[in-house]
Amino acid sequence: MTRPLTCHTILALCEQLAQWRAGGASIGLVPTMGALHDGHLSLVRATAKRADKVVVSIFVNPTQFAPHEDFDTYPRTLDTDRENLADSGAADLIFAPGGGEIYPPGFATAMHVDGPALGLESDFRPHFFGGVAIIVAKLLIAALPDIAMFGEKDYQQLLVIRRMAADLGLPIEIAGGPILREDDGLAMSSRNAYLDAEERKVAGQLNLVLKAAIARLRKGDAIREVEVTAETALKAAGFDTVDYVAVRDAETLATIEDLAHPARILAAAKIGKTRLIDNMAV
Ligand code: PAF
């Protein structure tokens, strides 16, 4: 079992990585907000197949939460995360900075991404991608990994990060790892822990509604009609609010009228206080 080292400062991280690099090792980075589940661990294992040393960052990033969102209650489980990463045998270093290390007093820089960041999540969480872009840019610049791996559950986030890294000229492969699902198909997420037993049953319907929508799209039903039917089905299944069900170009997230190019169906819906997202290739 590899017990990962832990660094709390950017300086300590850079020093350790410089040592590994000097020995010829390639570096992989898996940015997370902790509360690690099997989905995260699968990303860590996948990264270990692509890089000699794997860094997992754990930081609940305040700038990607709006004031009314769950920053304060977001699960923080560093000790368990450390054990799970040690058991995985795939992580070499945990980077767990404090808030002041990432956002020192006087911090005054913001980022704005257009392109894949427009619409969908941004319509409901306008602060989100600016916060994600700044933290991920800081992590990428600090670690300068050969590869950084992100889960496809946050599909729009993956495309936004890819855009941002390309626009900044960062010579880093931004890779996506497939969504891991529970037995009923619910996409694994740290936020699933918020669901009570009743809500958990409803949550399991999200992936089924998306699968049914994909079946209709493949039969040739009109995209707009399928989106509307899927939203209605989610409400009927017990979701309190449906933010969107949208069929988009899989590479750009642009609105599409047909399936001439690879497409992705993406959805966000709320049960009680818990907001869930999911997506699938069409
Ligand atoms: O997907 C997440 O867990 C976060 O948005 C990320 C990429 C670690 C940035 O805080």
Tab-separated table of C-alpha atoms and ligand atoms in Angstrom:
chain	number	residue	atom	x	y	z
A	1	MET	CA	0.000	0.000	0.000
A	2	THR	CA	1.409	3.421	-1.001
A	3	ARG	CA	0.823	6.013	1.724
A	4	PRO	CA	0.579	9.300	-0.123
A	5	LEU	CA	2.625	12.235	1.119
A	6	THR	CA	0.660	15.334	2.084
A	7	CYS	CA	1.625	18.924	1.201
A	8	HIS	CA	-0.289	21.938	2.455
A	9	THR	CA	1.640	24.661	0.629
A	10	ILE	CA	2.348	25.396	-3.025
A	11	LEU	CA	6.063	25.663	-2.212
A	12	ALA	CA	6.187	22.191	-0.632
A	13	LEU	CA	4.231	20.785	-3.592
A	14	CYS	CA	6.618	22.358	-6.121
A	15	GLU	CA	9.698	21.110	-4.234
A	16	GLN	CA	8.427	17.522	-4.128
A	17	LEU	CA	7.370	17.558	-7.769
A	18	ALA	CA	10.726	19.024	-8.826
A	19	GLN	CA	12.463	16.080	-7.113
A	20	TRP	CA	10.265	13.547	-8.882
A	21	ARG	CA	10.680	15.269	-12.222
A	22	ALA	CA	14.446	15.366	-11.791
A	23	GLY	CA	14.278	11.574	-11.438
A	24	GLY	CA	12.460	11.393	-14.790
A	25	ALA	CA	8.907	10.868	-13.478
A	26	SER	CA	5.857	12.159	-15.315
A	27	ILE	CA	3.174	13.814	-13.190
A	28	GLY	CA	-0.621	13.360	-13.174
A	29	LEU	CA	-3.030	15.624	-11.295
A	30	VAL	CA	-6.571	14.860	-10.138
A	31	PRO	CA	-8.210	18.015	-8.759
A	32	THR	CA	-11.037	17.307	-6.276
A	33	MET	CA	-12.974	18.961	-3.483
A	34	GLY	CA	-12.562	15.839	-1.318
A	35	ALA	CA	-15.401	13.695	0.101
A	36	LEU	CA	-13.928	11.137	-2.276
A	37	HIS	CA	-16.135	8.363	-3.648
A	38	ASP	CA	-15.431	5.518	-6.055
A	39	GLY	CA	-15.857	7.900	-8.997
A	40	HIS	CA	-12.925	10.000	-7.768
A	41	LEU	CA	-10.869	6.898	-6.994
A	42	SER	CA	-11.449	5.598	-10.524
A	43	LEU	CA	-10.000	8.893	-11.845
A	44	VAL	CA	-6.989	8.479	-9.578
A	45	ARG	CA	-6.450	4.901	-10.816
A	46	ALA	CA	-6.869	5.955	-14.441
A	47	THR	CA	-4.316	8.741	-13.926
A	48	ALA	CA	-1.856	6.293	-12.339
A	49	LYS	CA	-1.940	4.317	-15.597
A	50	ARG	CA	-0.927	7.448	-17.514
A	51	ALA	CA	1.636	9.072	-15.178
A	52	ASP	CA	4.430	7.892	-12.875
A	53	LYS	CA	3.384	10.057	-9.918
A	54	VAL	CA	-0.186	11.059	-9.099
A	55	VAL	CA	-1.124	14.178	-7.149
A	56	VAL	CA	-4.673	14.481	-5.791
A	57	SER	CA	-5.654	17.974	-4.729
A	58	ILE	CA	-8.333	18.372	-2.079
A	59	PHE	CA	-9.697	21.875	-1.700
A	60	VAL	CA	-13.280	23.032	-1.257
A	61	ASN	CA	-13.027	26.075	-3.464
A	62	PRO	CA	-15.058	29.019	-2.102
A	63	THR	CA	-15.092	31.020	-5.337
A	64	GLN	CA	-17.220	28.442	-7.169
A	65	PHE	CA	-20.042	28.661	-4.613
A	66	ALA	CA	-22.620	31.453	-4.513
A	67	PRO	CA	-23.423	32.826	-1.047
A	68	HIS	CA	-26.692	30.839	-0.896
A	69	GLU	CA	-25.012	27.551	-1.888
A	70	ASP	CA	-23.547	24.734	0.207
A	71	PHE	CA	-19.942	25.884	0.759
A	72	ASP	CA	-20.267	25.752	4.567
A	73	THR	CA	-21.953	22.349	4.642
A	74	TYR	CA	-19.994	20.718	1.810
A	75	PRO	CA	-18.580	17.468	3.319
A	76	ARG	CA	-14.973	17.797	4.473
A	77	THR	CA	-13.508	14.347	5.182
A	78	LEU	CA	-9.743	14.706	4.800
A	79	ASP	CA	-8.811	11.812	7.117
A	80	THR	CA	-11.140	9.352	5.359
A	81	ASP	CA	-10.027	10.681	1.970
A	82	ARG	CA	-6.417	10.047	2.937
A	83	GLU	CA	-7.252	6.452	3.969
A	84	ASN	CA	-9.182	5.805	0.750
A	85	LEU	CA	-6.345	7.181	-1.341
A	86	ALA	CA	-3.832	5.044	0.571
A	87	ASP	CA	-6.039	1.948	-0.007
A	88	SER	CA	-6.275	2.748	-3.714
A	89	GLY	CA	-2.490	2.417	-3.958
A	90	ALA	CA	-2.652	4.876	-6.850
A	91	ALA	CA	-1.966	8.277	-5.239
A	92	ASP	CA	1.505	9.537	-4.383
A	93	LEU	CA	0.749	12.986	-2.998
A	94	ILE	CA	-2.231	14.798	-1.531
A	95	PHE	CA	-2.179	18.547	-1.981
A	96	ALA	CA	-4.502	19.942	0.681
A	97	PRO	CA	-3.966	23.706	0.908
A	98	GLY	CA	-5.760	25.984	3.351
A	99	GLY	CA	-7.924	28.806	2.006
A	100	GLY	CA	-5.225	31.433	2.643
A	101	GLU	CA	-2.684	29.480	0.578
A	102	ILE	CA	-4.872	29.651	-2.523
A	103	TYR	CA	-6.491	33.036	-1.884
A	104	PRO	CA	-3.964	35.059	0.146
A	105	PRO	CA	-5.063	38.417	1.575
A	106	GLY	CA	-5.453	40.945	-1.210
A	107	PHE	CA	-6.211	38.286	-3.846
A	108	ALA	CA	-7.768	40.262	-6.698
A	109	THR	CA	-7.721	38.117	-9.828
A	110	ALA	CA	-10.770	36.690	-11.562
A	111	MET	CA	-11.238	34.603	-14.675
A	112	HIS	CA	-13.998	34.570	-17.230
A	113	VAL	CA	-14.496	31.868	-19.845
A	114	ASP	CA	-16.985	32.071	-22.733
A	115	GLY	CA	-17.483	29.339	-25.340
A	116	PRO	CA	-18.462	26.114	-23.583
A	117	ALA	CA	-19.079	28.029	-20.348
A	118	LEU	CA	-22.067	29.855	-21.837
A	119	GLY	CA	-25.535	28.593	-20.911
A	120	LEU	CA	-26.537	25.384	-19.075
A	121	GLU	CA	-24.828	25.543	-15.646
A	122	SER	CA	-23.967	29.220	-16.111
A	123	ASP	CA	-27.670	30.099	-16.440
A	124	PHE	CA	-28.264	28.757	-12.932
A	125	ARG	CA	-24.827	29.147	-11.290
A	126	PRO	CA	-23.372	32.267	-12.987
A	127	HIS	CA	-20.421	32.422	-10.561
A	128	PHE	CA	-19.452	28.762	-11.047
A	129	PHE	CA	-17.091	28.554	-14.009
A	130	GLY	CA	-15.182	31.703	-13.051
A	131	GLY	CA	-14.429	30.042	-9.695
A	132	VAL	CA	-13.570	26.696	-11.274
A	133	ALA	CA	-11.314	28.338	-13.871
A	134	ILE	CA	-9.281	30.274	-11.306
A	135	ILE	CA	-8.735	27.344	-8.931
A	136	VAL	CA	-7.938	24.875	-11.702
A	137	ALA	CA	-5.587	27.374	-13.390
A	138	LYS	CA	-3.783	27.847	-10.060
A	139	LEU	CA	-3.502	24.090	-9.530
A	140	LEU	CA	-2.301	23.470	-13.093
A	141	ILE	CA	0.285	26.238	-12.887
A	142	ALA	CA	1.520	25.062	-9.469
A	143	ALA	CA	1.819	21.378	-10.402
A	144	LEU	CA	2.466	21.702	-14.165
A	145	PRO	CA	1.397	18.078	-14.627
A	146	ASP	CA	1.713	16.145	-17.868
A	147	ILE	CA	-1.938	15.152	-17.555
A	148	ALA	CA	-4.863	16.365	-15.425
A	149	MET	CA	-7.964	14.202	-15.100
A	150	PHE	CA	-11.553	15.388	-14.499
A	151	GLY	CA	-14.778	13.391	-14.218
A	152	GLU	CA	-17.227	13.482	-17.115
A	153	LYS	CA	-20.090	13.861	-14.658
A	154	ASP	CA	-19.268	17.566	-14.771
A	155	TYR	CA	-19.153	17.448	-18.543
A	156	GLN	CA	-19.493	21.185	-19.138
A	157	GLN	CA	-16.774	21.812	-16.540
A	158	LEU	CA	-14.455	19.413	-18.397
A	159	LEU	CA	-14.946	21.349	-21.656
A	160	VAL	CA	-14.502	24.705	-19.909
A	161	ILE	CA	-11.237	23.559	-18.311
A	162	ARG	CA	-10.000	22.197	-21.647
A	163	ARG	CA	-10.788	25.567	-23.282
A	164	MET	CA	-9.144	27.542	-20.483
A	165	ALA	CA	-5.967	25.399	-20.506
A	166	ALA	CA	-5.713	25.695	-24.303
A	167	ASP	CA	-6.336	29.450	-24.213
A	168	LEU	CA	-3.619	29.937	-21.574
A	169	GLY	CA	-1.228	27.774	-23.595
A	170	LEU	CA	-0.728	25.307	-20.749
A	171	PRO	CA	1.055	22.255	-22.197
A	172	ILE	CA	-1.092	19.819	-20.222
A	173	GLU	CA	-3.412	17.075	-21.456
A	174	ILE	CA	-6.856	17.627	-19.955
A	175	ALA	CA	-8.418	14.155	-19.812
A	176	GLY	CA	-11.962	13.082	-18.941
A	177	GLY	CA	-12.808	9.946	-16.957
A	178	PRO	CA	-16.142	8.134	-17.398
A	179	ILE	CA	-18.995	8.585	-14.914
A	180	LEU	CA	-19.243	5.885	-12.259
A	181	ARG	CA	-22.816	4.942	-11.313
A	182	GLU	CA	-24.608	3.315	-8.378
A	183	ASP	CA	-26.589	0.083	-8.987
A	184	ASP	CA	-29.695	2.049	-10.028
A	185	GLY	CA	-27.637	4.194	-12.391
A	186	LEU	CA	-27.406	7.321	-10.219
A	187	ALA	CA	-24.158	9.115	-11.100
A	188	MET	CA	-21.783	9.062	-8.122
A	189	SER	CA	-21.438	12.477	-6.513
A	190	SER	CA	-20.328	13.812	-3.140
A	191	ARG	CA	-23.676	15.627	-2.988
A	192	ASN	CA	-25.625	12.317	-3.079
A	193	ALA	CA	-24.838	12.166	0.663
A	194	TYR	CA	-27.383	14.989	1.172
A	195	LEU	CA	-30.300	12.833	-0.065
A	196	ASP	CA	-32.689	11.192	2.417
A	197	ALA	CA	-34.169	7.753	1.600
A	198	GLU	CA	-37.184	9.115	-0.312
A	199	GLU	CA	-35.097	11.627	-2.252
A	200	ARG	CA	-32.543	8.944	-3.052
A	201	LYS	CA	-35.267	6.894	-4.797
A	202	VAL	CA	-36.287	9.887	-6.893
A	203	ALA	CA	-32.627	10.629	-7.712
A	204	GLY	CA	-32.327	7.196	-9.348
A	205	GLN	CA	-34.843	8.291	-11.992
A	206	LEU	CA	-32.590	10.960	-13.489
A	207	ASN	CA	-30.421	8.537	-15.472
A	208	LEU	CA	-33.468	6.523	-16.566
A	209	VAL	CA	-35.162	9.611	-17.970
A	210	LEU	CA	-31.987	10.480	-19.887
A	211	LYS	CA	-31.742	6.930	-21.259
A	212	ALA	CA	-35.376	7.080	-22.400
A	213	ALA	CA	-34.699	10.439	-24.078
A	214	ILE	CA	-31.684	8.986	-25.892
A	215	ALA	CA	-33.799	6.075	-27.140
A	216	ARG	CA	-36.316	8.559	-28.586
A	217	LEU	CA	-33.582	10.679	-30.185
A	218	ARG	CA	-32.089	7.606	-31.829
A	219	LYS	CA	-35.545	6.757	-33.188
A	220	GLY	CA	-35.571	10.177	-34.827
A	221	ASP	CA	-37.864	12.181	-32.526
A	222	ALA	CA	-37.371	15.964	-32.602
A	223	ILE	CA	-34.717	17.249	-30.191
A	224	ARG	CA	-36.785	20.094	-28.662
A	225	GLU	CA	-39.747	17.766	-28.129
A	226	VAL	CA	-37.564	15.128	-26.426
A	227	GLU	CA	-36.071	17.789	-24.108
A	228	VAL	CA	-39.513	18.982	-23.039
A	229	THR	CA	-40.823	15.442	-22.494
A	230	ALA	CA	-37.785	14.577	-20.382
A	231	GLU	CA	-38.298	17.681	-18.205
A	232	THR	CA	-41.928	16.687	-17.676
A	233	ALA	CA	-40.879	13.117	-16.834
A	234	LEU	CA	-38.418	14.366	-14.205
A	235	LYS	CA	-41.102	16.490	-12.542
A	236	ALA	CA	-43.499	13.528	-12.611
A	237	ALA	CA	-40.784	11.371	-11.012
A	238	GLY	CA	-40.626	13.744	-8.034
A	239	PHE	CA	-37.935	16.315	-8.850
A	240	ASP	CA	-38.956	19.694	-7.408
A	241	THR	CA	-37.208	21.816	-10.023
A	242	VAL	CA	-35.755	20.936	-13.389
A	243	ASP	CA	-33.134	23.481	-14.404
A	244	TYR	CA	-32.580	21.990	-17.849
A	245	VAL	CA	-32.552	18.938	-20.038
A	246	ALA	CA	-30.571	19.853	-23.141
A	247	VAL	CA	-29.208	18.008	-26.142
A	248	ARG	CA	-26.034	19.730	-27.312
A	249	ASP	CA	-23.040	19.337	-29.590
A	250	ALA	CA	-20.687	17.093	-27.596
A	251	GLU	CA	-17.604	19.172	-28.392
A	252	THR	CA	-18.843	22.751	-28.219
A	253	LEU	CA	-22.116	22.451	-26.270
A	254	ALA	CA	-23.748	24.543	-28.989
A	255	THR	CA	-27.492	24.050	-29.526
A	256	ILE	CA	-28.149	21.551	-32.317
A	257	GLU	CA	-31.108	20.742	-34.552
A	258	ASP	CA	-30.090	17.197	-35.547
A	259	LEU	CA	-27.671	14.429	-34.637
A	260	ALA	CA	-25.292	14.966	-37.565
A	261	HIS	CA	-22.369	15.386	-35.114
A	262	PRO	CA	-21.689	13.616	-31.790
A	263	ALA	CA	-24.203	14.910	-29.242
A	264	ARG	CA	-24.544	14.863	-25.477
A	265	ILE	CA	-27.677	15.083	-23.365
A	266	LEU	CA	-27.184	17.040	-20.147
A	267	ALA	CA	-29.550	17.648	-17.247
A	268	ALA	CA	-29.719	19.413	-13.897
A	269	ALA	CA	-32.584	19.044	-11.437
A	270	LYS	CA	-33.248	19.617	-7.762
A	271	ILE	CA	-34.838	17.404	-5.117
A	272	GLY	CA	-35.365	19.336	-1.910
A	273	LYS	CA	-32.107	21.207	-1.348
A	274	THR	CA	-29.974	18.867	-3.434
A	275	ARG	CA	-29.112	19.762	-7.005
A	276	LEU	CA	-28.054	16.841	-9.194
A	277	ILE	CA	-26.480	16.883	-12.636
A	278	ASP	CA	-25.972	14.079	-15.121
A	279	ASN	CA	-25.136	13.633	-18.797
A	280	MET	CA	-24.704	10.895	-21.387
A	281	ALA	CA	-23.460	10.493	-24.940
A	282	VAL	CA	-26.450	10.362	-27.295
B	1	PAF	O1	-15.246	19.011	-9.916
B	1	PAF	C1	-14.781	19.437	-8.835
B	1	PAF	O2	-14.687	18.712	-7.832
B	1	PAF	C2	-14.351	20.879	-8.740
B	1	PAF	O3	-15.174	21.719	-9.489
B	1	PAF	C3	-12.871	21.095	-9.094
B	1	PAF	C4	-12.575	20.764	-10.543
B	1	PAF	C5	-11.987	20.254	-8.197
B	1	PAF	C6	-12.505	22.573	-8.881
B	1	PAF	O4	-12.705	22.960	-7.564
